[in-house]
Amino acid sequence: MQNDAPNSHRSNDAPRSATARPPSTKLEFSLALVLSGGNALGAYQAGAYEAICDHGLEPDWVAGASAGAINGAIICGNPTDQRIPALRSLWKPASDAPQTHAWPLLEKARRTAAAAWTLSTGRLDLFMPRHLLGPWWNPSGSAEPSSLYDATPLRNTVERLVDFNLLNRGTPRFSATAVDIETGDDVVFDTRMQCVEPDHLRASSALLPVFPPIDIDGRLFGDAGISSNLPLDVVLSEVSQQPLLCIAIDLLPLRAPKPNTLGDTAARMQDLIFATQSRRAIAAWQAIFDERAHRGDAASVTIMHIVYAAQSEEVSGKGFDFSSRSAGMRWQAGYVDMAKALAVLQEGKLSIGEPGLALYTRNETGPVERVRWAISPHQG
């Protein structure tokens, strides 16, 4: 496995060095890792996973949608000592990316230019534009339906970065979600139930009409984010007798400052389309677990909801900013946010094992707090 980027992405407040990584910790609960979609923002999840590794935690189950499915497959489809190098090979984060900038407008300009460059030229190991020579441009000879980009290169990349024999052994268990384009059904590809292959990952990340839907056994599948960008349903719908800690990493924030520019407004629209899915899903599951606990069901789930919230320097095209500098900043942000949340877990401040569903989350600067989201709309 080639490591295409330097190794260090921690700030001084990160708790542990890579060379001091502890052995996996024996837990009294099951651990699930749920990863949302977010295209280029997925580097944040890679940094968060590095913090999980540095705390000696090993997920029993990884479920992902879109970019989260790619990250999840790399995690489950590599030996533990090769997972971080493989994630670096995908995201190519710069090791010297600063976390603050003296000239924020210049940083936004840089990010905008990086996103525009990707939109114009693609990223050759993931997707290529079809429009260079008009609608007939089809560089890979793909017979897939029309789209703005040809995502065939993604197949070669996941085949390089994921050992599919290891992935399908199911340790950890891996699930990728998608949507059936014709029926609208939510679909899961699960190593406990079937053999997961590269096209299942492409299907999970086929956001229409940017990328083409993927034909698998005569069915067309598209990006899971169309329906459920944070695939909690996959994990929470399975009854477990053991307490479950579910670390859910969301790449698009529910809360943000008021937008000031057209770009801010466009970015906020993107956030809300996907983040409100997560809020509604979690609120519904809280109500379901309340009812189960009322009937005497002792099932226990704790969700640690980690959100990439510090996005003041991101731009409206953030999902296509694959620059190494931006990837390095996102990786570092994910590491720091996850390390802070896991410190709360180690201090015993999370309720794990009581009947029902307990939700913990944190805003950009505040502490991890237990919260509850209502199903019904707020009064205006």
PDB file of N, CA and C in Angstrom, residues 35-42 45 63-74 90-91 154 158 174-179 187 189 198 200-208 211 222-231 251-252 274 319 322:
ATOM      1  N   LEU A  35     -20.867   6.365   9.294  1.00  0.00           N
ATOM      2  CA  LEU A  35     -20.194   7.435   8.557  1.00  0.00           C
ATOM      3  C   LEU A  35     -21.113   7.983   7.471  1.00  0.00           C
ATOM      4  N   SER A  36     -21.323   9.286   7.487  1.00  0.00           N
ATOM      5  CA  SER A  36     -22.208   9.925   6.518  1.00  0.00           C
ATOM      6  C   SER A  36     -21.482  10.187   5.208  1.00  0.00           C
ATOM      7  N   GLY A  37     -22.273  10.606   4.202  1.00  0.00           N
ATOM      8  CA  GLY A  37     -21.707  11.081   2.960  1.00  0.00           C
ATOM      9  C   GLY A  37     -21.296  12.538   3.071  1.00  0.00           C
ATOM     10  N   GLY A  38     -20.507  12.995   2.096  1.00  0.00           N
ATOM     11  CA  GLY A  38     -20.053  14.381   2.093  1.00  0.00           C
ATOM     12  C   GLY A  38     -18.960  14.651   1.078  1.00  0.00           C
ATOM     13  N   ASN A  39     -18.735  13.669   0.177  1.00  0.00           N
ATOM     14  CA  ASN A  39     -17.755  13.827  -0.891  1.00  0.00           C
ATOM     15  C   ASN A  39     -16.387  14.223  -0.321  1.00  0.00           C
ATOM     16  N   ALA A  40     -15.813  15.350  -0.732  1.00  0.00           N
ATOM     17  CA  ALA A  40     -14.446  15.690  -0.331  1.00  0.00           C
ATOM     18  C   ALA A  40     -14.308  15.946   1.165  1.00  0.00           C
ATOM     19  N   LEU A  41     -15.413  16.196   1.857  1.00  0.00           N
ATOM     20  CA  LEU A  41     -15.355  16.422   3.302  1.00  0.00           C
ATOM     21  C   LEU A  41     -15.000  15.142   4.063  1.00  0.00           C
ATOM     22  N   GLY A  42     -14.982  14.001   3.366  1.00  0.00           N
ATOM     23  CA  GLY A  42     -14.725  12.725   4.022  1.00  0.00           C
ATOM     24  C   GLY A  42     -13.381  12.627   4.711  1.00  0.00           C
ATOM     25  N   GLN A  45     -13.632  12.425   8.457  1.00  0.00           N
ATOM     26  CA  GLN A  45     -13.884  11.115   9.056  1.00  0.00           C
ATOM     27  C   GLN A  45     -12.593  10.323   9.201  1.00  0.00           C
ATOM     28  N   ALA A  63     -20.792   1.148   9.271  1.00  0.00           N
ATOM     29  CA  ALA A  63     -21.806   1.387   8.246  1.00  0.00           C
ATOM     30  C   ALA A  63     -21.555   2.750   7.632  1.00  0.00           C
ATOM     31  N   GLY A  64     -21.629   2.840   6.303  1.00  0.00           N
ATOM     32  CA  GLY A  64     -21.335   4.101   5.654  1.00  0.00           C
ATOM     33  C   GLY A  64     -22.220   4.367   4.458  1.00  0.00           C
ATOM     34  N   ALA A  65     -22.353   5.647   4.142  1.00  0.00           N
ATOM     35  CA  ALA A  65     -23.079   6.100   2.959  1.00  0.00           C
ATOM     36  C   ALA A  65     -22.147   6.973   2.139  1.00  0.00           C
ATOM     37  N   SER A  66     -22.113   6.750   0.837  1.00  0.00           N
ATOM     38  CA  SER A  66     -21.362   7.599  -0.082  1.00  0.00           C
ATOM     39  C   SER A  66     -19.880   7.649   0.311  1.00  0.00           C
ATOM     40  N   ALA A  67     -19.328   8.840   0.560  1.00  0.00           N
ATOM     41  CA  ALA A  67     -17.924   8.923   0.972  1.00  0.00           C
ATOM     42  C   ALA A  67     -17.679   8.123   2.243  1.00  0.00           C
ATOM     43  N   GLY A  68     -18.682   8.080   3.133  1.00  0.00           N
ATOM     44  CA  GLY A  68     -18.554   7.277   4.349  1.00  0.00           C
ATOM     45  C   GLY A  68     -18.442   5.791   4.056  1.00  0.00           C
ATOM     46  N   ALA A  69     -19.090   5.332   2.981  1.00  0.00           N
ATOM     47  CA  ALA A  69     -18.965   3.930   2.590  1.00  0.00           C
ATOM     48  C   ALA A  69     -17.564   3.631   2.078  1.00  0.00           C
ATOM     49  N   ILE A  70     -16.970   4.568   1.338  1.00  0.00           N
ATOM     50  CA  ILE A  70     -15.598   4.379   0.861  1.00  0.00           C
ATOM     51  C   ILE A  70     -14.639   4.317   2.045  1.00  0.00           C
ATOM     52  N   ASN A  71     -14.766   5.284   2.970  1.00  0.00           N
ATOM     53  CA  ASN A  71     -13.916   5.257   4.167  1.00  0.00           C
ATOM     54  C   ASN A  71     -14.120   3.973   4.957  1.00  0.00           C
ATOM     55  N   GLY A  72     -15.376   3.574   5.125  1.00  0.00           N
ATOM     56  CA  GLY A  72     -15.675   2.377   5.899  1.00  0.00           C
ATOM     57  C   GLY A  72     -15.100   1.119   5.276  1.00  0.00           C
ATOM     58  N   ALA A  73     -15.158   1.024   3.951  1.00  0.00           N
ATOM     59  CA  ALA A  73     -14.611  -0.143   3.272  1.00  0.00           C
ATOM     60  C   ALA A  73     -13.099  -0.199   3.431  1.00  0.00           C
ATOM     61  N   ILE A  74     -12.439   0.956   3.395  1.00  0.00           N
ATOM     62  CA  ILE A  74     -10.985   0.993   3.599  1.00  0.00           C
ATOM     63  C   ILE A  74     -10.653   0.542   5.019  1.00  0.00           C
ATOM     64  N   LEU A  90      -5.978   7.778  -0.067  1.00  0.00           N
ATOM     65  CA  LEU A  90      -7.200   8.270  -0.713  1.00  0.00           C
ATOM     66  C   LEU A  90      -7.304   9.784  -0.639  1.00  0.00           C
ATOM     67  N   TRP A  91      -7.120  10.359   0.557  1.00  0.00           N
ATOM     68  CA  TRP A  91      -7.409  11.784   0.769  1.00  0.00           C
ATOM     69  C   TRP A  91      -6.214  12.693   0.524  1.00  0.00           C
ATOM     70  N   LEU A 154     -13.182   5.342 -10.000  1.00  0.00           N
ATOM     71  CA  LEU A 154     -13.358   4.994  -8.595  1.00  0.00           C
ATOM     72  C   LEU A 154     -13.225   3.495  -8.378  1.00  0.00           C
ATOM     73  N   VAL A 158     -10.762   1.877  -5.467  1.00  0.00           N
ATOM     74  CA  VAL A 158     -11.169   1.046  -4.326  1.00  0.00           C
ATOM     75  C   VAL A 158     -10.578  -0.352  -4.435  1.00  0.00           C
ATOM     76  N   PHE A 174     -19.251  -4.891   7.823  1.00  0.00           N
ATOM     77  CA  PHE A 174     -19.333  -3.676   7.015  1.00  0.00           C
ATOM     78  C   PHE A 174     -20.666  -3.610   6.273  1.00  0.00           C
ATOM     79  N   SER A 175     -21.267  -2.410   6.272  1.00  0.00           N
ATOM     80  CA  SER A 175     -22.508  -2.177   5.533  1.00  0.00           C
ATOM     81  C   SER A 175     -22.380  -0.882   4.747  1.00  0.00           C
ATOM     82  N   ALA A 176     -22.790  -0.916   3.480  1.00  0.00           N
ATOM     83  CA  ALA A 176     -22.880   0.282   2.649  1.00  0.00           C
ATOM     84  C   ALA A 176     -24.319   0.437   2.198  1.00  0.00           C
ATOM     85  N   THR A 177     -24.813   1.660   2.194  1.00  0.00           N
ATOM     86  CA  THR A 177     -26.206   1.893   1.828  1.00  0.00           C
ATOM     87  C   THR A 177     -26.305   2.594   0.481  1.00  0.00           C
ATOM     88  N   ALA A 178     -27.464   2.425  -0.150  1.00  0.00           N
ATOM     89  CA  ALA A 178     -27.742   3.042  -1.445  1.00  0.00           C
ATOM     90  C   ALA A 178     -29.254   3.170  -1.585  1.00  0.00           C
ATOM     91  N   VAL A 179     -29.678   3.757  -2.702  1.00  0.00           N
ATOM     92  CA  VAL A 179     -31.105   3.906  -3.010  1.00  0.00           C
ATOM     93  C   VAL A 179     -31.385   3.255  -4.354  1.00  0.00           C
ATOM     94  N   VAL A 187     -31.556   0.587   0.389  1.00  0.00           N
ATOM     95  CA  VAL A 187     -30.947  -0.733   0.222  1.00  0.00           C
ATOM     96  C   VAL A 187     -29.627  -0.761   0.982  1.00  0.00           C
ATOM     97  N   PHE A 189     -26.008  -3.057   1.488  1.00  0.00           N
ATOM     98  CA  PHE A 189     -25.094  -4.117   1.075  1.00  0.00           C
ATOM     99  C   PHE A 189     -24.251  -4.454   2.303  1.00  0.00           C
ATOM    100  N   PRO A 198     -16.662  -3.858  -5.494  1.00  0.00           N
ATOM    101  CA  PRO A 198     -16.415  -2.445  -5.804  1.00  0.00           C
ATOM    102  C   PRO A 198     -17.635  -1.685  -6.303  1.00  0.00           C
ATOM    103  N   HIS A 200     -20.669  -2.014  -5.474  1.00  0.00           N
ATOM    104  CA  HIS A 200     -21.555  -1.653  -4.363  1.00  0.00           C
ATOM    105  C   HIS A 200     -21.117  -0.323  -3.745  1.00  0.00           C
ATOM    106  N   LEU A 201     -19.810  -0.106  -3.671  1.00  0.00           N
ATOM    107  CA  LEU A 201     -19.294   1.166  -3.149  1.00  0.00           C
ATOM    108  C   LEU A 201     -19.567   2.297  -4.134  1.00  0.00           C
ATOM    109  N   ARG A 202     -19.415   2.031  -5.422  1.00  0.00           N
ATOM    110  CA  ARG A 202     -19.734   3.036  -6.429  1.00  0.00           C
ATOM    111  C   ARG A 202     -21.216   3.389  -6.389  1.00  0.00           C
ATOM    112  N   ALA A 203     -22.067   2.406  -6.172  1.00  0.00           N
ATOM    113  CA  ALA A 203     -23.507   2.663  -6.092  1.00  0.00           C
ATOM    114  C   ALA A 203     -23.827   3.571  -4.919  1.00  0.00           C
ATOM    115  N   SER A 204     -23.184   3.325  -3.780  1.00  0.00           N
ATOM    116  CA  SER A 204     -23.454   4.121  -2.582  1.00  0.00           C
ATOM    117  C   SER A 204     -23.067   5.575  -2.771  1.00  0.00           C
ATOM    118  N   SER A 205     -22.113   5.849  -3.675  1.00  0.00           N
ATOM    119  CA  SER A 205     -21.603   7.210  -3.861  1.00  0.00           C
ATOM    120  C   SER A 205     -22.003   7.809  -5.212  1.00  0.00           C
ATOM    121  N   ALA A 206     -23.027   7.245  -5.858  1.00  0.00           N
ATOM    122  CA  ALA A 206     -23.443   7.720  -7.184  1.00  0.00           C
ATOM    123  C   ALA A 206     -24.517   8.800  -7.040  1.00  0.00           C
ATOM    124  N   LEU A 207     -24.082  10.026  -6.739  1.00  0.00           N
ATOM    125  CA  LEU A 207     -25.020  11.133  -6.536  1.00  0.00           C
ATOM    126  C   LEU A 207     -25.486  11.674  -7.886  1.00  0.00           C
ATOM    127  N   LEU A 208     -26.775  11.505  -8.167  1.00  0.00           N
ATOM    128  CA  LEU A 208     -27.352  11.935  -9.445  1.00  0.00           C
ATOM    129  C   LEU A 208     -27.519  13.456  -9.469  1.00  0.00           C
ATOM    130  N   PHE A 211     -22.913  11.903 -10.858  1.00  0.00           N
ATOM    131  CA  PHE A 211     -22.354  10.603 -11.218  1.00  0.00           C
ATOM    132  C   PHE A 211     -23.476   9.689 -11.682  1.00  0.00           C
ATOM    133  N   GLY A 222     -28.331   4.461  -6.628  1.00  0.00           N
ATOM    134  CA  GLY A 222     -27.719   5.766  -6.513  1.00  0.00           C
ATOM    135  C   GLY A 222     -27.296   6.054  -5.095  1.00  0.00           C
ATOM    136  N   ASP A 223     -26.696   7.216  -4.909  1.00  0.00           N
ATOM    137  CA  ASP A 223     -26.127   7.669  -3.644  1.00  0.00           C
ATOM    138  C   ASP A 223     -27.134   7.582  -2.503  1.00  0.00           C
ATOM    139  N   ALA A 224     -26.693   7.008  -1.380  1.00  0.00           N
ATOM    140  CA  ALA A 224     -27.568   6.868  -0.220  1.00  0.00           C
ATOM    141  C   ALA A 224     -28.013   8.214   0.334  1.00  0.00           C
ATOM    142  N   GLY A 225     -27.207   9.271   0.118  1.00  0.00           N
ATOM    143  CA  GLY A 225     -27.550  10.581   0.644  1.00  0.00           C
ATOM    144  C   GLY A 225     -28.826  11.153   0.071  1.00  0.00           C
ATOM    145  N   ILE A 226     -29.291  10.632  -1.060  1.00  0.00           N
ATOM    146  CA  ILE A 226     -30.570  11.053  -1.618  1.00  0.00           C
ATOM    147  C   ILE A 226     -31.690  10.805  -0.612  1.00  0.00           C
ATOM    148  N   SER A 227     -31.543   9.759   0.176  1.00  0.00           N
ATOM    149  CA  SER A 227     -32.592   9.363   1.121  1.00  0.00           C
ATOM    150  C   SER A 227     -32.165   9.503   2.573  1.00  0.00           C
ATOM    151  N   SER A 228     -30.999   8.961   2.905  1.00  0.00           N
ATOM    152  CA  SER A 228     -30.545   8.938   4.305  1.00  0.00           C
ATOM    153  C   SER A 228     -29.032   9.046   4.322  1.00  0.00           C
ATOM    154  N   ASN A 229     -28.535  10.266   4.534  1.00  0.00           N
ATOM    155  CA  ASN A 229     -27.100  10.513   4.410  1.00  0.00           C
ATOM    156  C   ASN A 229     -26.293   9.949   5.567  1.00  0.00           C
ATOM    157  N   LEU A 230     -26.910   9.787   6.728  1.00  0.00           N
ATOM    158  CA  LEU A 230     -26.247   9.169   7.883  1.00  0.00           C
ATOM    159  C   LEU A 230     -26.972   7.858   8.170  1.00  0.00           C
ATOM    160  N   PRO A 231     -26.406   6.716   7.778  1.00  0.00           N
ATOM    161  CA  PRO A 231     -27.164   5.455   7.773  1.00  0.00           C
ATOM    162  C   PRO A 231     -27.324   4.797   9.145  1.00  0.00           C
ATOM    163  N   LEU A 251     -20.917  14.842   8.313  1.00  0.00           N
ATOM    164  CA  LEU A 251     -20.041  15.804   7.653  1.00  0.00           C
ATOM    165  C   LEU A 251     -20.708  17.136   7.355  1.00  0.00           C
ATOM    166  N   LEU A 252     -22.015  17.237   7.573  1.00  0.00           N
ATOM    167  CA  LEU A 252     -22.731  18.470   7.248  1.00  0.00           C
ATOM    168  C   LEU A 252     -23.494  18.937   8.488  1.00  0.00           C
ATOM    169  N   PHE A 274     -29.122  17.677   3.927  1.00  0.00           N
ATOM    170  CA  PHE A 274     -28.632  16.404   4.464  1.00  0.00           C
ATOM    171  C   PHE A 274     -28.692  16.347   5.991  1.00  0.00           C
ATOM    172  N   GLY A 319     -17.715  20.314  -1.373  1.00  0.00           N
ATOM    173  CA  GLY A 319     -17.735  18.896  -1.695  1.00  0.00           C
ATOM    174  C   GLY A 319     -16.813  18.513  -2.828  1.00  0.00           C
ATOM    175  N   PHE A 322     -10.895  19.006  -3.298  1.00  0.00           N
ATOM    176  CA  PHE A 322     -10.068  17.860  -2.929  1.00  0.00           C
ATOM    177  C   PHE A 322      -8.610  18.253  -2.713  1.00  0.00           C
TER     178      PHE A 322
END
